XYZ file of C-alpha atoms in Angstrom:
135
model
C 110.023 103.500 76.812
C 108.044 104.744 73.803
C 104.860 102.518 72.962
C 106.228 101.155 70.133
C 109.460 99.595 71.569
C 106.667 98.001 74.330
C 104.418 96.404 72.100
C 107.420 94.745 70.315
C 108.744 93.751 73.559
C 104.892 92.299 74.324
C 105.241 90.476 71.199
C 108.591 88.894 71.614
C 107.622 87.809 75.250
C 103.852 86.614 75.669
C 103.109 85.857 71.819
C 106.536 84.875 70.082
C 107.181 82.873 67.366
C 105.610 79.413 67.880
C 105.284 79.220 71.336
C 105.573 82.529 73.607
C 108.702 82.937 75.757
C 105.866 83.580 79.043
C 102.354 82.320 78.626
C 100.209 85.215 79.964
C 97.479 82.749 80.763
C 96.621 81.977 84.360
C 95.948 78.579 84.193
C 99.312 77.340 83.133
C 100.106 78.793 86.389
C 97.276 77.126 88.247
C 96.978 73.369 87.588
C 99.232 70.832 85.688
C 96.320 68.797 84.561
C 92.488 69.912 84.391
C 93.446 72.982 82.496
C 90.246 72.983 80.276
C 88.392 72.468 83.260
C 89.132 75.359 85.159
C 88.585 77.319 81.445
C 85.355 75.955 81.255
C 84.325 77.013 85.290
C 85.506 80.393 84.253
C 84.289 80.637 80.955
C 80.762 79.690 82.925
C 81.180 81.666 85.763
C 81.801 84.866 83.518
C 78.438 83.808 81.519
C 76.814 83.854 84.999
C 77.621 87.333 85.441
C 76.897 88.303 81.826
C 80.287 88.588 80.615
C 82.058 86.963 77.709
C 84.606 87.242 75.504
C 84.399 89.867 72.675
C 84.080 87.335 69.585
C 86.820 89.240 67.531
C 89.216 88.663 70.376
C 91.787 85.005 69.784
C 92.658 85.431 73.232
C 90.966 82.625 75.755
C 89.183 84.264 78.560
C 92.230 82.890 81.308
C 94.369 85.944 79.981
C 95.342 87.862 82.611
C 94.380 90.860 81.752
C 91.221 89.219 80.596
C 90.951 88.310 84.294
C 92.613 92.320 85.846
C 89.290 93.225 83.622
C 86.649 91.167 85.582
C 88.484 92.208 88.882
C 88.035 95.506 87.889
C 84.325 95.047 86.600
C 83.399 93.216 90.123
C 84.870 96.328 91.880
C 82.690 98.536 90.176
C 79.966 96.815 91.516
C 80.474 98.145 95.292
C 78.300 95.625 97.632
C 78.695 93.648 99.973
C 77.494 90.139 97.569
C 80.437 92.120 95.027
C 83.070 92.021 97.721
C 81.867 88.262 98.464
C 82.281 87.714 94.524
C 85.559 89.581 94.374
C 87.413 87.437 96.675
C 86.380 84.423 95.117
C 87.508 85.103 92.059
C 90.757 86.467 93.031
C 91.188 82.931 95.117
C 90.417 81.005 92.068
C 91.754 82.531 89.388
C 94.281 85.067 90.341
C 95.770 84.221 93.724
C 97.262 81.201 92.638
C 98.684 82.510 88.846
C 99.685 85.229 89.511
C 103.236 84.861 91.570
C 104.026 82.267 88.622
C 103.158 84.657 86.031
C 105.022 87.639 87.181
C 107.981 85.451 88.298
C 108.336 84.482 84.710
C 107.963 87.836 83.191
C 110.913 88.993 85.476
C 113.352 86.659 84.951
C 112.910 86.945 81.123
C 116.056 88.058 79.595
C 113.465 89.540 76.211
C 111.859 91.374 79.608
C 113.180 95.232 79.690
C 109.388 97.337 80.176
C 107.666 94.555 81.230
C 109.554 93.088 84.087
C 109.271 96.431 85.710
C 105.490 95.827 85.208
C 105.328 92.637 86.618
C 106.823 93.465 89.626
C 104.313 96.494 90.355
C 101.766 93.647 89.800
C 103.398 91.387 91.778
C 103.298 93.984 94.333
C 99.978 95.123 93.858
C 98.436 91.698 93.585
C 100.021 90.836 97.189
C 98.130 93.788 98.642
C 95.032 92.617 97.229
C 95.245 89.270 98.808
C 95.602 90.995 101.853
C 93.433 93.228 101.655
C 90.534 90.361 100.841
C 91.461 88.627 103.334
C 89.149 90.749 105.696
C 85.928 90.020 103.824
């Protein structure tokens, strides 16, 4: 798929017209109520390890790649407190969104590039749990 025919497809399925066909937001996925108070934890938990959203971004800081990004920045870190860190996160931010999130972006009929996507994440994200598990 050329770049161009994705980013249309990203369009049409996480930021439509009005309201997006899949929310790629984790905590839709995580709570039914208390939404802005899981944003807040994370939005304070992310100022705790000095990261915060670029102000030119629209996006809210539950995005999932928003969140892929702090997985990946917590990796980086390589200790054991990181590790500790890592699997906390991914318990309360990922572990719970993410089977919802790439569920929806499967089933989507708009979903040609990207349902292929979310079930490598799917996949992947699976692994991970497992993998954290051991720490």
């Amino acid at each position: 798929m050329d770049a161009e025919a994705a980013r249309l497809e990203y369009d049409q399925l996480f930021v439509g017209t009005g309201k997006a066909e899949v929310t790629p937001y984790a905590t839709f996925y995580l709570a039914e109520t208390g939404r802005e108070k899981v944003l807040v934890r994370l939005r304070s938990e992310l100022a705790g390890l000095g990261l915060a959203r670029n102000q030119a971004s629209r996006e809210p800081e539950d995005h999932m790649a928003g969140l892929f990004d702090v997985m990946r920045h917590l990796i980086s870190m390589s200790s054991d407190a990181a590790a500790t860190q890592q699997k906390g996160f991914f318990e309360r931010y990922i572990a719970g969104s993410y089977e919802g999130f790439c569920a929806a972006a499967s089933k989507s009929e708009k979903s040609n590039f990207y349902k292929h996507v979310a079930r490598f994440a799917r996949a992947f994200l699976h692994i991970e749990s497992e993998a954290l598990k051991v720490f």
